[in-house]
PDB file of C-alpha atoms in Angstrom:
ATOM      1  CA  UNK U  11      -9.458  69.292 149.236  1.00 74.00           C
ATOM      2  CA  UNK U  12      -5.795  69.095 150.172  1.00 80.00           C
ATOM      3  CA  UNK U  13      -6.182  65.689 151.848  1.00 78.00           C
ATOM      4  CA  UNK U  14      -7.882  64.201 148.793  1.00 78.00           C
ATOM      5  CA  UNK U  15      -5.123  65.550 146.555  1.00 85.00           C
ATOM      6  CA  UNK U  16      -2.472  63.960 148.776  1.00 86.00           C
ATOM      7  CA  UNK U  17      -4.276  60.609 148.694  1.00 85.00           C
ATOM      8  CA  UNK U  18      -4.545  60.745 144.915  1.00 84.00           C
ATOM      9  CA  UNK U  19      -0.873  61.658 144.630  1.00 85.00           C
ATOM     10  CA  UNK U  20       0.258  58.681 146.718  1.00 86.00           C
ATOM     11  CA  UNK U  21      -2.097  56.239 144.926  1.00 86.00           C
ATOM     12  CA  UNK U  22      -2.344  53.793 147.876  1.00 93.00           C
ATOM     13  CA  UNK U  23      -3.102  50.090 147.421  1.00 93.00           C
ATOM     14  CA  UNK U  24      -5.694  50.249 150.204  1.00 95.00           C
ATOM     15  CA  UNK U  25      -7.340  52.892 152.403  1.00 95.00           C
ATOM     16  CA  UNK U  26      -8.639  52.119 155.900  1.00 96.00           C
ATOM     17  CA  UNK U  27     -11.057  54.308 157.858  1.00 95.00           C
ATOM     18  CA  UNK U  28     -12.434  53.903 161.372  1.00 94.00           C
ATOM     19  CA  UNK U  29     -14.992  56.068 163.190  1.00 90.00           C
ATOM     20  CA  UNK U  30     -15.036  58.323 160.132  1.00 90.00           C
ATOM     21  CA  UNK U  31     -18.407  60.009 159.844  1.00 84.00           C
ATOM     22  CA  UNK U  32     -18.201  61.266 156.259  1.00 87.00           C
ATOM     23  CA  UNK U  33     -18.838  59.626 152.897  1.00 90.00           C
ATOM     24  CA  UNK U  34     -15.785  59.191 150.676  1.00 90.00           C
ATOM     25  CA  UNK U  35     -16.126  60.629 147.158  1.00 89.00           C
ATOM     26  CA  UNK U  36     -16.076  58.255 144.195  1.00 90.00           C
ATOM     27  CA  UNK U  37     -12.610  59.320 143.053  1.00 89.00           C
ATOM     28  CA  UNK U  38     -11.231  58.161 146.418  1.00 90.00           C
ATOM     29  CA  UNK U  39     -13.425  55.052 146.712  1.00 92.00           C
ATOM     30  CA  UNK U  40     -12.327  53.791 143.307  1.00 90.00           C
ATOM     31  CA  UNK U  41      -8.638  54.653 143.660  1.00 91.00           C
ATOM     32  CA  UNK U  42      -7.039  51.827 145.713  1.00 93.00           C
ATOM     33  CA  UNK U  43      -6.442  48.438 144.123  1.00 91.00           C
ATOM     34  CA  UNK U  44      -7.916  46.688 147.175  1.00 93.00           C
ATOM     35  CA  UNK U  45     -10.586  49.298 147.828  1.00 93.00           C
ATOM     36  CA  UNK U  46     -11.404  51.365 150.896  1.00 95.00           C
ATOM     37  CA  UNK U  47     -11.955  49.388 154.092  1.00 97.00           C
ATOM     38  CA  UNK U  48     -13.951  50.392 157.149  1.00 97.00           C
ATOM     39  CA  UNK U  49     -13.603  49.069 160.707  1.00 98.00           C
ATOM     40  CA  UNK U  50     -17.215  49.169 161.936  1.00 98.00           C
ATOM     41  CA  UNK U  51     -18.080  48.371 165.591  1.00 98.00           C
ATOM     42  CA  UNK U  52     -21.064  46.077 165.057  1.00 98.00           C
ATOM     43  CA  UNK U  53     -21.914  42.787 163.393  1.00 98.00           C
ATOM     44  CA  UNK U  54     -23.173  44.126 160.090  1.00 98.00           C
ATOM     45  CA  UNK U  55     -25.791  44.383 158.725  1.00 98.00           C
ATOM     46  CA  UNK U  56     -27.083  45.023 162.261  1.00 98.00           C
ATOM     47  CA  UNK U  57     -26.504  48.535 163.606  1.00 98.00           C
ATOM     48  CA  UNK U  58     -25.340  50.391 160.551  1.00 97.00           C
ATOM     49  CA  UNK U  59     -24.850  54.112 161.032  1.00 96.00           C
ATOM     50  CA  UNK U  60     -23.457  56.429 163.671  1.00 95.00           C
ATOM     51  CA  UNK U  61     -24.303  54.871 167.068  1.00 97.00           C
ATOM     52  CA  UNK U  62     -23.788  51.095 166.856  1.00 98.00           C
ATOM     53  CA  UNK U  63     -22.110  50.639 170.247  1.00 98.00           C
ATOM     54  CA  UNK U  64     -24.553  52.738 172.268  1.00 98.00           C
ATOM     55  CA  UNK U  65     -27.500  51.109 170.491  1.00 98.00           C
ATOM     56  CA  UNK U  66     -26.312  47.587 171.326  1.00 98.00           C
ATOM     57  CA  UNK U  67     -25.933  48.484 175.015  1.00 98.00           C
ATOM     58  CA  UNK U  68     -29.241  50.351 175.214  1.00 98.00           C
ATOM     59  CA  UNK U  69     -31.130  47.474 173.593  1.00 98.00           C
ATOM     60  CA  UNK U  70     -29.717  44.987 176.092  1.00 98.00           C
ATOM     61  CA  UNK U  71     -27.891  42.826 173.551  1.00 98.00           C
ATOM     62  CA  UNK U  72     -25.750  40.028 174.984  1.00 98.00           C
ATOM     63  CA  UNK U  73     -23.181  40.412 172.243  1.00 98.00           C
ATOM     64  CA  UNK U  74     -22.061  42.677 169.454  1.00 98.00           C
ATOM     65  CA  UNK U  75     -18.908  42.639 167.363  1.00 98.00           C
ATOM     66  CA  UNK U  76     -16.689  44.327 164.837  1.00 98.00           C
ATOM     67  CA  UNK U  77     -16.773  44.076 161.049  1.00 98.00           C
ATOM     68  CA  UNK U  78     -14.162  44.798 158.396  1.00 98.00           C
ATOM     69  CA  UNK U  79     -16.038  45.844 155.276  1.00 97.00           C
ATOM     70  CA  UNK U  80     -15.410  47.431 151.906  1.00 96.00           C
ATOM     71  CA  UNK U  81     -16.882  50.887 151.534  1.00 96.00           C
ATOM     72  CA  UNK U  82     -19.388  51.594 148.798  1.00 95.00           C
ATOM     73  CA  UNK U  83     -21.783  54.477 148.173  1.00 93.00           C
ATOM     74  CA  UNK U  84     -24.144  53.413 150.969  1.00 93.00           C
ATOM     75  CA  UNK U  85     -23.944  53.822 154.743  1.00 94.00           C
ATOM     76  CA  UNK U  86     -22.138  50.710 156.016  1.00 96.00           C
ATOM     77  CA  UNK U  87     -23.689  48.582 153.266  1.00 97.00           C
ATOM     78  CA  UNK U  88     -20.560  47.298 151.521  1.00 96.00           C
ATOM     79  CA  UNK U  89     -19.275  43.707 151.286  1.00 97.00           C
ATOM     80  CA  UNK U  90     -17.958  42.034 154.445  1.00 98.00           C
ATOM     81  CA  UNK U  91     -14.376  40.775 154.586  1.00 98.00           C
ATOM     82  CA  UNK U  92     -14.239  39.620 158.216  1.00 98.00           C
ATOM     83  CA  UNK U  93     -15.974  39.991 161.559  1.00 98.00           C
ATOM     84  CA  UNK U  94     -15.651  38.927 165.173  1.00 98.00           C
ATOM     85  CA  UNK U  95     -18.222  38.506 167.932  1.00 98.00           C
ATOM     86  CA  UNK U  96     -17.607  40.337 171.227  1.00 98.00           C
ATOM     87  CA  UNK U  97     -19.598  39.653 174.398  1.00 98.00           C
ATOM     88  CA  UNK U  98     -21.178  42.678 176.089  1.00 98.00           C
ATOM     89  CA  UNK U  99     -20.317  42.572 179.791  1.00 97.00           C
ATOM     90  CA  UNK U 100     -22.335  44.205 182.573  1.00 95.00           C
ATOM     91  CA  UNK U 101     -19.626  46.828 183.159  1.00 95.00           C
ATOM     92  CA  UNK U 102     -19.315  47.803 179.503  1.00 98.00           C
ATOM     93  CA  UNK U 103     -20.296  51.351 178.636  1.00 98.00           C
ATOM     94  CA  UNK U 104     -20.052  53.124 175.284  1.00 98.00           C
ATOM     95  CA  UNK U 105     -16.482  54.197 176.088  1.00 98.00           C
ATOM     96  CA  UNK U 106     -14.805  50.949 177.093  1.00 98.00           C
ATOM     97  CA  UNK U 107     -16.845  48.763 174.737  1.00 98.00           C
ATOM     98  CA  UNK U 108     -15.863  50.989 171.802  1.00 98.00           C
ATOM     99  CA  UNK U 109     -12.215  50.635 172.844  1.00 98.00           C
ATOM    100  CA  UNK U 110     -12.596  46.852 173.074  1.00 98.00           C
ATOM    101  CA  UNK U 111     -14.227  46.608 169.653  1.00 98.00           C
ATOM    102  CA  UNK U 112     -11.594  48.693 167.896  1.00 98.00           C
ATOM    103  CA  UNK U 113      -8.806  46.705 169.575  1.00 98.00           C
ATOM    104  CA  UNK U 114     -10.352  43.521 168.201  1.00 98.00           C
ATOM    105  CA  UNK U 115     -10.904  45.262 164.870  1.00 98.00           C
ATOM    106  CA  UNK U 116      -7.239  46.209 164.618  1.00 97.00           C
ATOM    107  CA  UNK U 117      -6.244  42.578 165.132  1.00 97.00           C
ATOM    108  CA  UNK U 118      -8.509  41.190 162.418  1.00 97.00           C
ATOM    109  CA  UNK U 119      -7.623  44.089 160.104  1.00 98.00           C
ATOM    110  CA  UNK U 120      -4.015  42.860 160.076  1.00 97.00           C
ATOM    111  CA  UNK U 121      -5.251  39.419 159.002  1.00 96.00           C
ATOM    112  CA  UNK U 122      -7.503  40.928 156.319  1.00 97.00           C
ATOM    113  CA  UNK U 123      -4.692  43.018 154.838  1.00 96.00           C
ATOM    114  CA  UNK U 124      -2.428  39.970 154.721  1.00 96.00           C
ATOM    115  CA  UNK U 125      -5.098  37.927 152.932  1.00 95.00           C
ATOM    116  CA  UNK U 126      -5.770  40.762 150.490  1.00 94.00           C
ATOM    117  CA  UNK U 127      -2.083  40.890 149.644  1.00 91.00           C
ATOM    118  CA  UNK U 128      -2.057  37.123 149.022  1.00 92.00           C
ATOM    119  CA  UNK U 129      -5.323  37.232 147.080  1.00 89.00           C
ATOM    120  CA  UNK U 130      -6.941  34.722 149.437  1.00 90.00           C
ATOM    121  CA  UNK U 131      -9.773  36.747 150.997  1.00 92.00           C
ATOM    122  CA  UNK U 132     -13.439  35.745 150.908  1.00 91.00           C
ATOM    123  CA  UNK U 133     -15.803  38.660 150.314  1.00 94.00           C
ATOM    124  CA  UNK U 134     -19.472  38.331 151.299  1.00 96.00           C
ATOM    125  CA  UNK U 135     -22.125  40.771 150.072  1.00 97.00           C
ATOM    126  CA  UNK U 136     -24.295  42.125 152.875  1.00 97.00           C
ATOM    127  CA  UNK U 137     -27.833  40.866 153.200  1.00 95.00           C
ATOM    128  CA  UNK U 138     -30.751  43.073 154.182  1.00 95.00           C
ATOM    129  CA  UNK U 139     -32.037  40.330 156.479  1.00 96.00           C
ATOM    130  CA  UNK U 140     -31.572  41.577 160.034  1.00 95.00           C
ATOM    131  CA  UNK U 141     -30.307  44.947 158.832  1.00 97.00           C
ATOM    132  CA  UNK U 142     -30.870  48.015 160.999  1.00 98.00           C
ATOM    133  CA  UNK U 143     -29.692  51.618 160.973  1.00 97.00           C
ATOM    134  CA  UNK U 144     -28.830  53.541 164.128  1.00 97.00           C
ATOM    135  CA  UNK U 145     -29.480  57.223 164.595  1.00 95.00           C
ATOM    136  CA  UNK U 146     -27.099  59.773 165.991  1.00 94.00           C
ATOM    137  CA  UNK U 147     -27.714  60.247 169.709  1.00 96.00           C
ATOM    138  CA  UNK U 148     -28.833  63.760 170.661  1.00 97.00           C
ATOM    139  CA  UNK U 149     -29.020  65.461 174.045  1.00 97.00           C
ATOM    140  CA  UNK U 150     -32.672  64.518 174.556  1.00 97.00           C
ATOM    141  CA  UNK U 151     -31.758  60.820 174.398  1.00 97.00           C
ATOM    142  CA  UNK U 152     -30.018  61.244 177.740  1.00 98.00           C
ATOM    143  CA  UNK U 153     -33.062  62.400 179.699  1.00 98.00           C
ATOM    144  CA  UNK U 154     -34.241  59.698 182.090  1.00 98.00           C
ATOM    145  CA  UNK U 155     -37.869  58.614 182.019  1.00 98.00           C
ATOM    146  CA  UNK U 156     -38.295  57.215 185.525  1.00 98.00           C
ATOM    147  CA  UNK U 157     -41.423  55.331 184.446  1.00 97.00           C
ATOM    148  CA  UNK U 158     -39.207  52.934 182.500  1.00 97.00           C
ATOM    149  CA  UNK U 159     -37.758  49.917 184.291  1.00 97.00           C
ATOM    150  CA  UNK U 160     -34.559  49.966 186.339  1.00 97.00           C
ATOM    151  CA  UNK U 161     -32.652  47.691 183.957  1.00 97.00           C
ATOM    152  CA  UNK U 162     -33.568  49.877 180.977  1.00 98.00           C
ATOM    153  CA  UNK U 163     -32.422  53.030 182.797  1.00 98.00           C
ATOM    154  CA  UNK U 164     -29.189  51.370 183.920  1.00 98.00           C
ATOM    155  CA  UNK U 165     -28.442  50.486 180.279  1.00 98.00           C
ATOM    156  CA  UNK U 166     -29.232  54.065 179.265  1.00 98.00           C
ATOM    157  CA  UNK U 167     -26.643  55.353 181.754  1.00 98.00           C
ATOM    158  CA  UNK U 168     -23.982  53.110 180.209  1.00 98.00           C
ATOM    159  CA  UNK U 169     -25.075  53.668 176.601  1.00 98.00           C
ATOM    160  CA  UNK U 170     -25.047  57.467 176.916  1.00 98.00           C
ATOM    161  CA  UNK U 171     -21.565  57.709 178.422  1.00 96.00           C
ATOM    162  CA  UNK U 172     -19.880  60.039 177.519  1.00 95.00           C
ATOM    163  CA  UNK U 173     -22.449  61.529 175.112  1.00 95.00           C
ATOM    164  CA  UNK U 174     -25.061  62.762 175.703  1.00 97.00           C
ATOM    165  CA  UNK U 175     -24.858  61.671 179.338  1.00 97.00           C
ATOM    166  CA  UNK U 176     -27.940  60.816 181.384  1.00 98.00           C
ATOM    167  CA  UNK U 177     -29.771  63.494 183.305  1.00 98.00           C
ATOM    168  CA  UNK U 178     -32.939  64.382 185.156  1.00 98.00           C
ATOM    169  CA  UNK U 179     -34.363  67.475 186.844  1.00 98.00           C
ATOM    170  CA  UNK U 180     -34.495  68.506 190.493  1.00 96.00           C
ATOM    171  CA  UNK U 181     -35.652  71.890 191.794  1.00 93.00           C
ATOM    172  CA  UNK U 182     -35.625  73.378 188.277  1.00 92.00           C
ATOM    173  CA  UNK U 183     -32.000  72.346 187.829  1.00 96.00           C
ATOM    174  CA  UNK U 184     -30.470  69.669 185.649  1.00 97.00           C
ATOM    175  CA  UNK U 185     -28.747  66.892 187.526  1.00 97.00           C
ATOM    176  CA  UNK U 186     -26.562  64.372 185.715  1.00 98.00           C
ATOM    177  CA  UNK U 187     -26.581  60.726 186.747  1.00 98.00           C
ATOM    178  CA  UNK U 188     -22.983  59.663 186.154  1.00 97.00           C
ATOM    179  CA  UNK U 189     -23.044  56.114 187.538  1.00 96.00           C
ATOM    180  CA  UNK U 190     -25.883  53.869 188.626  1.00 96.00           C
ATOM    181  CA  UNK U 191     -26.823  50.238 189.090  1.00 97.00           C
ATOM    182  CA  UNK U 192     -29.934  48.162 189.684  1.00 97.00           C
ATOM    183  CA  UNK U 193     -30.509  47.572 193.410  1.00 95.00           C
ATOM    184  CA  UNK U 194     -32.975  45.562 195.491  1.00 91.00           C
ATOM    185  CA  UNK U 195     -35.540  47.428 197.580  1.00 85.00           C
ATOM    186  CA  UNK U 196     -38.476  45.457 198.929  1.00 82.00           C
ATOM    187  CA  UNK U 197     -40.963  48.327 199.199  1.00 84.00           C
ATOM    188  CA  UNK U 198     -39.934  50.191 196.049  1.00 88.00           C
ATOM    189  CA  UNK U 199     -43.236  49.575 194.235  1.00 88.00           C
ATOM    190  CA  UNK U 200     -45.064  51.736 196.788  1.00 94.00           C
ATOM    191  CA  UNK U 201     -43.170  54.856 195.648  1.00 96.00           C
ATOM    192  CA  UNK U 202     -43.975  56.862 192.506  1.00 96.00           C
ATOM    193  CA  UNK U 203     -41.288  56.557 189.795  1.00 97.00           C
ATOM    194  CA  UNK U 204     -38.542  59.133 190.240  1.00 97.00           C
ATOM    195  CA  UNK U 205     -38.757  59.256 194.038  1.00 97.00           C
ATOM    196  CA  UNK U 206     -35.426  59.486 195.877  1.00 97.00           C
ATOM    197  CA  UNK U 207     -36.412  56.856 198.415  1.00 96.00           C
ATOM    198  CA  UNK U 208     -33.330  56.672 200.613  1.00 95.00           C
ATOM    199  CA  UNK U 209     -29.584  56.992 200.920  1.00 95.00           C
ATOM    200  CA  UNK U 210     -27.876  53.717 201.790  1.00 91.00           C
ATOM    201  CA  UNK U 211     -24.562  51.976 201.087  1.00 93.00           C
ATOM    202  CA  UNK U 212     -23.176  55.202 199.567  1.00 95.00           C
ATOM    203  CA  UNK U 213     -25.981  55.287 196.990  1.00 96.00           C
ATOM    204  CA  UNK U 214     -29.214  57.161 196.464  1.00 97.00           C
ATOM    205  CA  UNK U 215     -31.994  54.644 195.888  1.00 97.00           C
ATOM    206  CA  UNK U 216     -34.429  55.964 193.269  1.00 97.00           C
ATOM    207  CA  UNK U 217     -37.704  54.295 192.308  1.00 97.00           C
ATOM    208  CA  UNK U 218     -38.525  53.504 188.681  1.00 97.00           C
ATOM    209  CA  UNK U 219     -41.469  52.032 186.814  1.00 96.00           C
ATOM    210  CA  UNK U 220     -40.095  48.595 187.673  1.00 96.00           C
ATOM    211  CA  UNK U 221     -37.463  48.267 190.394  1.00 96.00           C
ATOM    212  CA  UNK U 222     -34.893  50.673 191.793  1.00 97.00           C
ATOM    213  CA  UNK U 223     -31.684  52.347 190.649  1.00 97.00           C
ATOM    214  CA  UNK U 224     -28.807  53.012 193.034  1.00 97.00           C
ATOM    215  CA  UNK U 225     -26.931  56.182 192.049  1.00 98.00           C
ATOM    216  CA  UNK U 226     -23.397  56.603 193.382  1.00 96.00           C
ATOM    217  CA  UNK U 227     -21.991  59.402 191.166  1.00 97.00           C
ATOM    218  CA  UNK U 228     -23.869  62.614 190.466  1.00 97.00           C
ATOM    219  CA  UNK U 229     -23.378  66.129 189.078  1.00 97.00           C
ATOM    220  CA  UNK U 230     -25.610  69.073 189.855  1.00 96.00           C
ATOM    221  CA  UNK U 231     -25.885  71.788 187.213  1.00 94.00           C
ATOM    222  CA  UNK U 232     -22.938  74.185 187.519  1.00 94.00           C
ATOM    223  CA  UNK U 233     -21.032  71.892 189.887  1.00 95.00           C
ATOM    224  CA  UNK U 234     -18.342  69.249 189.491  1.00 97.00           C
ATOM    225  CA  UNK U 235     -18.947  65.499 189.501  1.00 97.00           C
ATOM    226  CA  UNK U 236     -19.089  64.092 193.027  1.00 97.00           C
ATOM    227  CA  UNK U 237     -19.908  60.912 194.858  1.00 98.00           C
ATOM    228  CA  UNK U 238     -23.407  60.481 196.201  1.00 97.00           C
ATOM    229  CA  UNK U 239     -21.899  60.519 199.699  1.00 96.00           C
ATOM    230  CA  UNK U 240     -20.336  63.945 199.130  1.00 97.00           C
ATOM    231  CA  UNK U 241     -23.510  65.267 197.518  1.00 97.00           C
ATOM    232  CA  UNK U 242     -25.576  64.069 200.486  1.00 95.00           C
ATOM    233  CA  UNK U 243     -23.540  66.162 202.925  1.00 95.00           C
ATOM    234  CA  UNK U 244     -24.699  69.409 201.341  1.00 93.00           C
ATOM    235  CA  UNK U 245     -28.138  68.395 200.071  1.00 95.00           C
ATOM    236  CA  UNK U 246     -30.088  66.837 202.922  1.00 94.00           C
ATOM    237  CA  UNK U 247     -33.363  67.586 201.135  1.00 95.00           C
ATOM    238  CA  UNK U 248     -32.509  65.424 198.121  1.00 97.00           C
ATOM    239  CA  UNK U 249     -33.742  62.269 199.868  1.00 97.00           C
ATOM    240  CA  UNK U 250     -37.524  62.179 199.656  1.00 96.00           C
ATOM    241  CA  UNK U 251     -37.679  64.491 196.650  1.00 97.00           C
ATOM    242  CA  UNK U 252     -39.254  63.805 193.279  1.00 97.00           C
ATOM    243  CA  UNK U 253     -37.104  63.806 190.134  1.00 98.00           C
ATOM    244  CA  UNK U 254     -38.165  64.534 186.586  1.00 94.00           C
ATOM    245  CA  UNK U 255     -39.433  67.402 184.492  1.00 72.00           C
TER     246      UNK U 255
END
């Protein structure tokens, strides 16, 4: 293609890609003196593939990180030049954690490029010990199974933001759960999972297989995103209803 021809014409010393979902052809991979580098938002070899940030959040990991690696013919399997651990905070979702990881990645990339230029970089081949490959998230991954625990569902809400988003069903309509958190409710175990138990403290309290989720931002099919308080004004029958397919 035109882009490949331009790259070949300029004959760069190094090529850097980030969040690039395609494989580079051999004539590009083998062109730069220092190779093609990738800024990957995980601590490789864990979470290779297309959804490393969402997977780390969904799985409840305490930390993840960013890796600078050399591209080869595999999917995120090339040698590691540098990495940095990043703590996953309770307010991190796939949007702001991705931003954090690439900010950190940009900083260590500068160091890596400087070391490459000086010829003082240590390159470590990846091991297959602890290796895992993430799959691309699809729309179905966003559907909430209320029989799962509250903490698992809360992580799903953060992991699936912005894509594919988390959703459930109410009165034959899709309803998106935009924001939610784990809340205490003493009698929650007496309600079937997916029951909208109450509206309190500007949140809908919804029962799960283990604990309760408080939902404060919501979007009914065909409508705009609104606070739970605004939604409650026009949907008095939501409290007490049963969610799910």
